[in-house]
């Protein structure tokens, strides 16, 4: 159980140090990933920046991820779920375009540009506050790969075992403080897990 995202970030930083994980840059996934990523970047003494992805929600159930897309258009589709729900391709494409634009707007708000930092040949550590399905994280990792990163590690305080396994196919390594077998939601492992505003999230980039 973590007190809050900052406490989770400190515990994650300690674990990364124990595993001798090295990186040239830490990328937090806004919004909740940035309070976690700040102690991690400080512990590694490397810059903190962002990578942005947006979930594609199911028809009539926007919280259910049928896919996700990053600001460069990198996409992940949950094909099994799409088939099971019978989601039309026209809906997926329409939502994909909408969420790409939303991700670009968010990236521009955080960075002042729709471009990622220069990741070519760099060791990149991607951080979020937890993994439930891992949908947006997959899209984010694919964008980092496409930007030329030489080595990509995902680090989270907590993740469901199924999501961790899924993400191992996308990253060179996945590091998690806790992988509880009984997993319902990320927030159940935090005593304080309030919404993080954009302004608060951006404040972690200013240090």
PDB file of C-alpha atoms in Angstrom:
ATOM      1  CA  UNK A   1       0.000   0.000   0.000  1.00  0.00           C
ATOM      2  CA  UNK A   2       1.353   3.412  -1.016  1.00  0.00           C
ATOM      3  CA  UNK A   3       0.571   6.637   0.844  1.00  0.00           C
ATOM      4  CA  UNK A   4       0.281   8.617  -2.390  1.00  0.00           C
ATOM      5  CA  UNK A   5       1.916   8.885  -5.793  1.00  0.00           C
ATOM      6  CA  UNK A   6       5.027  10.616  -4.437  1.00  0.00           C
ATOM      7  CA  UNK A   7       5.557   7.835  -1.887  1.00  0.00           C
ATOM      8  CA  UNK A   8       5.052   5.312  -4.696  1.00  0.00           C
ATOM      9  CA  UNK A   9       7.671   7.133  -6.769  1.00  0.00           C
ATOM     10  CA  UNK A  10      10.200   6.992  -3.940  1.00  0.00           C
ATOM     11  CA  UNK A  11       9.652   3.270  -3.455  1.00  0.00           C
ATOM     12  CA  UNK A  12       9.928   2.728  -7.204  1.00  0.00           C
ATOM     13  CA  UNK A  13      13.152   4.758  -7.308  1.00  0.00           C
ATOM     14  CA  UNK A  14      14.614   2.567  -4.550  1.00  0.00           C
ATOM     15  CA  UNK A  15      13.694  -0.591  -6.458  1.00  0.00           C
ATOM     16  CA  UNK A  16      15.224   0.719  -9.683  1.00  0.00           C
ATOM     17  CA  UNK A  17      18.413   1.557  -7.803  1.00  0.00           C
ATOM     18  CA  UNK A  18      18.461  -1.956  -6.342  1.00  0.00           C
ATOM     19  CA  UNK A  19      18.185  -3.398  -9.851  1.00  0.00           C
ATOM     20  CA  UNK A  20      20.854  -1.012 -11.187  1.00  0.00           C
ATOM     21  CA  UNK A  21      18.494   0.308 -13.856  1.00  0.00           C
ATOM     22  CA  UNK A  22      20.086   3.118 -15.882  1.00  0.00           C
ATOM     23  CA  UNK A  23      18.420   5.668 -18.138  1.00  0.00           C
ATOM     24  CA  UNK A  24      19.209   8.842 -20.044  1.00  0.00           C
ATOM     25  CA  UNK A  25      15.727  10.281 -19.587  1.00  0.00           C
ATOM     26  CA  UNK A  26      12.544   9.491 -17.652  1.00  0.00           C
ATOM     27  CA  UNK A  27       9.194   9.984 -19.405  1.00  0.00           C
ATOM     28  CA  UNK A  28       6.098  10.253 -17.226  1.00  0.00           C
ATOM     29  CA  UNK A  29       2.642   9.524 -18.635  1.00  0.00           C
ATOM     30  CA  UNK A  30       0.339  12.444 -17.716  1.00  0.00           C
ATOM     31  CA  UNK A  31      -1.335  13.086 -15.547  1.00  0.00           C
ATOM     32  CA  UNK A  32      -0.929  10.585 -12.723  1.00  0.00           C
ATOM     33  CA  UNK A  33       2.435   9.311 -13.873  1.00  0.00           C
ATOM     34  CA  UNK A  34       4.273  12.583 -13.266  1.00  0.00           C
ATOM     35  CA  UNK A  35       4.128  12.675  -9.427  1.00  0.00           C
ATOM     36  CA  UNK A  36       5.550   9.142  -9.528  1.00  0.00           C
ATOM     37  CA  UNK A  37       8.141   9.928 -12.184  1.00  0.00           C
ATOM     38  CA  UNK A  38       9.598  12.970 -10.394  1.00  0.00           C
ATOM     39  CA  UNK A  39      11.303  11.018  -7.546  1.00  0.00           C
ATOM     40  CA  UNK A  40      12.442   8.417 -10.083  1.00  0.00           C
ATOM     41  CA  UNK A  41      14.110  11.032 -12.313  1.00  0.00           C
ATOM     42  CA  UNK A  42      15.657  12.693  -9.259  1.00  0.00           C
ATOM     43  CA  UNK A  43      16.986   9.354  -8.037  1.00  0.00           C
ATOM     44  CA  UNK A  44      18.587   8.633 -11.397  1.00  0.00           C
ATOM     45  CA  UNK A  45      19.704  12.271 -11.784  1.00  0.00           C
ATOM     46  CA  UNK A  46      18.306  12.504 -15.316  1.00  0.00           C
ATOM     47  CA  UNK A  47      15.798  14.839 -17.013  1.00  0.00           C
ATOM     48  CA  UNK A  48      12.051  14.295 -16.654  1.00  0.00           C
ATOM     49  CA  UNK A  49       9.780  14.725 -19.666  1.00  0.00           C
ATOM     50  CA  UNK A  50       6.487  13.329 -20.934  1.00  0.00           C
ATOM     51  CA  UNK A  51       5.009  10.900 -23.432  1.00  0.00           C
ATOM     52  CA  UNK A  52       1.285  11.167 -24.095  1.00  0.00           C
ATOM     53  CA  UNK A  53      -1.259   8.543 -25.105  1.00  0.00           C
ATOM     54  CA  UNK A  54      -5.039   8.479 -25.062  1.00  0.00           C
ATOM     55  CA  UNK A  55      -7.456   5.606 -24.538  1.00  0.00           C
ATOM     56  CA  UNK A  56     -10.006   4.609 -27.178  1.00  0.00           C
ATOM     57  CA  UNK A  57     -13.178   3.754 -25.286  1.00  0.00           C
ATOM     58  CA  UNK A  58     -15.823   1.238 -26.274  1.00  0.00           C
ATOM     59  CA  UNK A  59     -19.179   2.392 -27.634  1.00  0.00           C
ATOM     60  CA  UNK A  60     -21.546   3.144 -24.723  1.00  0.00           C
ATOM     61  CA  UNK A  61     -18.717   2.379 -22.257  1.00  0.00           C
ATOM     62  CA  UNK A  62     -15.923   4.950 -22.638  1.00  0.00           C
ATOM     63  CA  UNK A  63     -14.015   3.606 -19.607  1.00  0.00           C
ATOM     64  CA  UNK A  64     -13.529   0.231 -21.307  1.00  0.00           C
ATOM     65  CA  UNK A  65     -10.391   0.422 -23.445  1.00  0.00           C
ATOM     66  CA  UNK A  66     -10.726  -1.177 -26.865  1.00  0.00           C
ATOM     67  CA  UNK A  67      -7.418   0.404 -27.823  1.00  0.00           C
ATOM     68  CA  UNK A  68      -5.180   3.402 -27.329  1.00  0.00           C
ATOM     69  CA  UNK A  69      -3.215   5.825 -29.450  1.00  0.00           C
ATOM     70  CA  UNK A  70      -0.173   8.035 -28.850  1.00  0.00           C
ATOM     71  CA  UNK A  71       0.352  11.582 -30.063  1.00  0.00           C
ATOM     72  CA  UNK A  72       2.317  10.381 -33.121  1.00  0.00           C
ATOM     73  CA  UNK A  73      -0.481   8.008 -34.133  1.00  0.00           C
ATOM     74  CA  UNK A  74       1.144   4.868 -32.678  1.00  0.00           C
ATOM     75  CA  UNK A  75      -1.808   2.623 -31.895  1.00  0.00           C
ATOM     76  CA  UNK A  76      -2.690  -0.481 -29.934  1.00  0.00           C
ATOM     77  CA  UNK A  77      -5.918  -2.359 -30.607  1.00  0.00           C
ATOM     78  CA  UNK A  78      -7.509  -4.934 -28.347  1.00  0.00           C
ATOM     79  CA  UNK A  79      -8.591  -7.128 -31.242  1.00  0.00           C
ATOM     80  CA  UNK A  80     -10.120  -9.829 -29.038  1.00  0.00           C
ATOM     81  CA  UNK A  81     -12.346  -7.279 -27.323  1.00  0.00           C
ATOM     82  CA  UNK A  82     -13.182  -5.542 -30.600  1.00  0.00           C
ATOM     83  CA  UNK A  83     -14.343  -8.847 -32.060  1.00  0.00           C
ATOM     84  CA  UNK A  84     -16.279  -9.806 -28.939  1.00  0.00           C
ATOM     85  CA  UNK A  85     -18.110  -6.488 -28.829  1.00  0.00           C
ATOM     86  CA  UNK A  86     -18.633  -6.377 -32.585  1.00  0.00           C
ATOM     87  CA  UNK A  87     -17.246  -2.841 -32.821  1.00  0.00           C
ATOM     88  CA  UNK A  88     -17.414  -1.424 -36.336  1.00  0.00           C
ATOM     89  CA  UNK A  89     -14.150  -0.385 -37.976  1.00  0.00           C
ATOM     90  CA  UNK A  90     -15.611   3.015 -38.826  1.00  0.00           C
ATOM     91  CA  UNK A  91     -16.113   3.690 -35.105  1.00  0.00           C
ATOM     92  CA  UNK A  92     -12.539   2.649 -34.285  1.00  0.00           C
ATOM     93  CA  UNK A  93     -11.075   4.873 -36.992  1.00  0.00           C
ATOM     94  CA  UNK A  94     -13.220   7.854 -36.013  1.00  0.00           C
ATOM     95  CA  UNK A  95     -12.250   7.527 -32.355  1.00  0.00           C
ATOM     96  CA  UNK A  96      -8.603   6.939 -33.251  1.00  0.00           C
ATOM     97  CA  UNK A  97      -8.435  10.222 -35.137  1.00  0.00           C
ATOM     98  CA  UNK A  98     -10.172  12.060 -32.307  1.00  0.00           C
ATOM     99  CA  UNK A  99      -7.863  10.637 -29.622  1.00  0.00           C
ATOM    100  CA  UNK A 100      -4.711  11.303 -31.670  1.00  0.00           C
ATOM    101  CA  UNK A 101      -5.720  14.957 -31.772  1.00  0.00           C
ATOM    102  CA  UNK A 102      -6.468  14.945 -28.036  1.00  0.00           C
ATOM    103  CA  UNK A 103      -3.049  13.426 -27.307  1.00  0.00           C
ATOM    104  CA  UNK A 104      -1.326  16.017 -29.514  1.00  0.00           C
ATOM    105  CA  UNK A 105      -3.114  18.860 -27.747  1.00  0.00           C
ATOM    106  CA  UNK A 106      -2.063  17.509 -24.367  1.00  0.00           C
ATOM    107  CA  UNK A 107       1.550  17.038 -25.485  1.00  0.00           C
ATOM    108  CA  UNK A 108       1.628  20.604 -26.781  1.00  0.00           C
ATOM    109  CA  UNK A 109       0.252  21.882 -23.489  1.00  0.00           C
ATOM    110  CA  UNK A 110       2.942  20.050 -21.535  1.00  0.00           C
ATOM    111  CA  UNK A 111       5.898  20.632 -23.860  1.00  0.00           C
ATOM    112  CA  UNK A 112       4.924  23.644 -25.964  1.00  0.00           C
ATOM    113  CA  UNK A 113       5.334  21.452 -29.049  1.00  0.00           C
ATOM    114  CA  UNK A 114       3.786  18.336 -30.532  1.00  0.00           C
ATOM    115  CA  UNK A 115       7.233  16.730 -30.744  1.00  0.00           C
ATOM    116  CA  UNK A 116       8.727  14.342 -28.202  1.00  0.00           C
ATOM    117  CA  UNK A 117      12.183  15.090 -26.806  1.00  0.00           C
ATOM    118  CA  UNK A 118      15.085  13.658 -28.787  1.00  0.00           C
ATOM    119  CA  UNK A 119      15.120   9.957 -27.897  1.00  0.00           C
ATOM    120  CA  UNK A 120      17.321   8.670 -30.721  1.00  0.00           C
ATOM    121  CA  UNK A 121      19.788   6.123 -29.321  1.00  0.00           C
ATOM    122  CA  UNK A 122      18.795   6.865 -25.718  1.00  0.00           C
ATOM    123  CA  UNK A 123      17.913   4.619 -22.798  1.00  0.00           C
ATOM    124  CA  UNK A 124      14.379   5.602 -21.860  1.00  0.00           C
ATOM    125  CA  UNK A 125      12.491   4.833 -18.655  1.00  0.00           C
ATOM    126  CA  UNK A 126       8.709   5.234 -18.983  1.00  0.00           C
ATOM    127  CA  UNK A 127       6.803   5.707 -15.716  1.00  0.00           C
ATOM    128  CA  UNK A 128       3.108   5.585 -14.834  1.00  0.00           C
ATOM    129  CA  UNK A 129       1.220   5.343 -11.541  1.00  0.00           C
ATOM    130  CA  UNK A 130       0.025   1.807 -12.223  1.00  0.00           C
ATOM    131  CA  UNK A 131      -1.064  -0.757 -14.800  1.00  0.00           C
ATOM    132  CA  UNK A 132      -4.611  -2.046 -15.026  1.00  0.00           C
ATOM    133  CA  UNK A 133      -5.093  -3.016 -18.692  1.00  0.00           C
ATOM    134  CA  UNK A 134      -1.945  -1.247 -19.897  1.00  0.00           C
ATOM    135  CA  UNK A 135      -3.693   0.081 -23.006  1.00  0.00           C
ATOM    136  CA  UNK A 136      -2.371   3.649 -23.006  1.00  0.00           C
ATOM    137  CA  UNK A 137       1.022   2.445 -21.824  1.00  0.00           C
ATOM    138  CA  UNK A 138       1.402   0.165 -24.845  1.00  0.00           C
ATOM    139  CA  UNK A 139       0.684   3.058 -27.208  1.00  0.00           C
ATOM    140  CA  UNK A 140       3.173   5.235 -25.315  1.00  0.00           C
ATOM    141  CA  UNK A 141       5.900   2.578 -25.484  1.00  0.00           C
ATOM    142  CA  UNK A 142       5.366   2.115 -29.207  1.00  0.00           C
ATOM    143  CA  UNK A 143       5.809   5.840 -29.723  1.00  0.00           C
ATOM    144  CA  UNK A 144       9.054   5.801 -27.730  1.00  0.00           C
ATOM    145  CA  UNK A 145      10.322   2.895 -29.843  1.00  0.00           C
ATOM    146  CA  UNK A 146       9.349   4.712 -33.047  1.00  0.00           C
ATOM    147  CA  UNK A 147      11.301   7.757 -31.842  1.00  0.00           C
ATOM    148  CA  UNK A 148      14.502   5.711 -31.921  1.00  0.00           C
ATOM    149  CA  UNK A 149      15.100   4.803 -28.270  1.00  0.00           C
ATOM    150  CA  UNK A 150      17.808   2.150 -27.965  1.00  0.00           C
ATOM    151  CA  UNK A 151      16.505   0.601 -24.733  1.00  0.00           C
ATOM    152  CA  UNK A 152      13.055   1.015 -23.166  1.00  0.00           C
ATOM    153  CA  UNK A 153      12.099   0.087 -19.615  1.00  0.00           C
ATOM    154  CA  UNK A 154       8.650   0.517 -18.090  1.00  0.00           C
ATOM    155  CA  UNK A 155       8.473   1.183 -14.351  1.00  0.00           C
ATOM    156  CA  UNK A 156       5.307   1.296 -12.229  1.00  0.00           C
ATOM    157  CA  UNK A 157       4.535   1.053  -8.526  1.00  0.00           C
ATOM    158  CA  UNK A 158       1.814  -1.558  -9.078  1.00  0.00           C
ATOM    159  CA  UNK A 159       0.401  -3.595 -11.936  1.00  0.00           C
ATOM    160  CA  UNK A 160      -1.883  -6.507 -12.576  1.00  0.00           C
ATOM    161  CA  UNK A 161       0.054  -9.676 -13.434  1.00  0.00           C
ATOM    162  CA  UNK A 162      -1.752  -9.974 -16.796  1.00  0.00           C
ATOM    163  CA  UNK A 163      -0.884  -6.380 -17.753  1.00  0.00           C
ATOM    164  CA  UNK A 164       2.740  -6.847 -16.706  1.00  0.00           C
ATOM    165  CA  UNK A 165       2.981  -9.940 -18.910  1.00  0.00           C
ATOM    166  CA  UNK A 166       1.389  -8.072 -21.834  1.00  0.00           C
ATOM    167  CA  UNK A 167       3.808  -5.153 -21.471  1.00  0.00           C
ATOM    168  CA  UNK A 168       6.864  -7.422 -21.430  1.00  0.00           C
ATOM    169  CA  UNK A 169       6.256  -7.866 -25.154  1.00  0.00           C
ATOM    170  CA  UNK A 170       6.497  -4.089 -25.664  1.00  0.00           C
ATOM    171  CA  UNK A 171       9.414  -3.080 -23.405  1.00  0.00           C
ATOM    172  CA  UNK A 172      12.902  -4.456 -22.859  1.00  0.00           C
ATOM    173  CA  UNK A 173      11.990  -4.837 -19.195  1.00  0.00           C
ATOM    174  CA  UNK A 174       9.132  -4.043 -16.822  1.00  0.00           C
ATOM    175  CA  UNK A 175       9.813  -3.158 -13.185  1.00  0.00           C
ATOM    176  CA  UNK A 176       7.004  -3.061 -10.606  1.00  0.00           C
ATOM    177  CA  UNK A 177       7.092  -2.695  -6.827  1.00  0.00           C
ATOM    178  CA  UNK A 178       3.933  -4.792  -6.421  1.00  0.00           C
ATOM    179  CA  UNK A 179       2.164  -7.284  -8.726  1.00  0.00           C
ATOM    180  CA  UNK A 180      -0.769  -8.429  -6.548  1.00  0.00           C
ATOM    181  CA  UNK A 181      -2.728 -11.451  -7.806  1.00  0.00           C
ATOM    182  CA  UNK A 182      -6.046  -9.919  -6.756  1.00  0.00           C
ATOM    183  CA  UNK A 183      -6.182  -6.705  -8.763  1.00  0.00           C
ATOM    184  CA  UNK A 184      -9.296  -4.625  -9.377  1.00  0.00           C
ATOM    185  CA  UNK A 185      -8.025  -1.075  -9.872  1.00  0.00           C
ATOM    186  CA  UNK A 186      -4.798   0.897  -9.444  1.00  0.00           C
ATOM    187  CA  UNK A 187      -6.357   3.164  -6.814  1.00  0.00           C
ATOM    188  CA  UNK A 188      -6.976   0.329  -4.359  1.00  0.00           C
ATOM    189  CA  UNK A 189      -3.236   0.225  -3.638  1.00  0.00           C
ATOM    190  CA  UNK A 190      -3.014   3.920  -2.658  1.00  0.00           C
ATOM    191  CA  UNK A 191      -4.299   5.512   0.524  1.00  0.00           C
ATOM    192  CA  UNK A 192      -4.568   8.820  -1.361  1.00  0.00           C
ATOM    193  CA  UNK A 193      -5.315   8.596  -5.080  1.00  0.00           C
ATOM    194  CA  UNK A 194      -7.040  11.823  -6.025  1.00  0.00           C
ATOM    195  CA  UNK A 195      -7.244  13.222  -9.528  1.00  0.00           C
ATOM    196  CA  UNK A 196      -4.126  15.068 -10.691  1.00  0.00           C
ATOM    197  CA  UNK A 197      -4.810  18.292 -12.595  1.00  0.00           C
ATOM    198  CA  UNK A 198      -2.796  19.320 -15.643  1.00  0.00           C
ATOM    199  CA  UNK A 199      -1.372  22.281 -13.742  1.00  0.00           C
ATOM    200  CA  UNK A 200      -0.257  20.061 -10.864  1.00  0.00           C
ATOM    201  CA  UNK A 201       1.210  17.487 -13.244  1.00  0.00           C
ATOM    202  CA  UNK A 202       3.139  20.161 -15.162  1.00  0.00           C
ATOM    203  CA  UNK A 203       4.577  21.498 -11.904  1.00  0.00           C
ATOM    204  CA  UNK A 204       6.626  18.297 -11.572  1.00  0.00           C
ATOM    205  CA  UNK A 205       8.355  19.115 -14.851  1.00  0.00           C
ATOM    206  CA  UNK A 206       9.538  22.487 -13.565  1.00  0.00           C
ATOM    207  CA  UNK A 207      11.857  21.212 -10.841  1.00  0.00           C
TER     208      UNK A 207
END
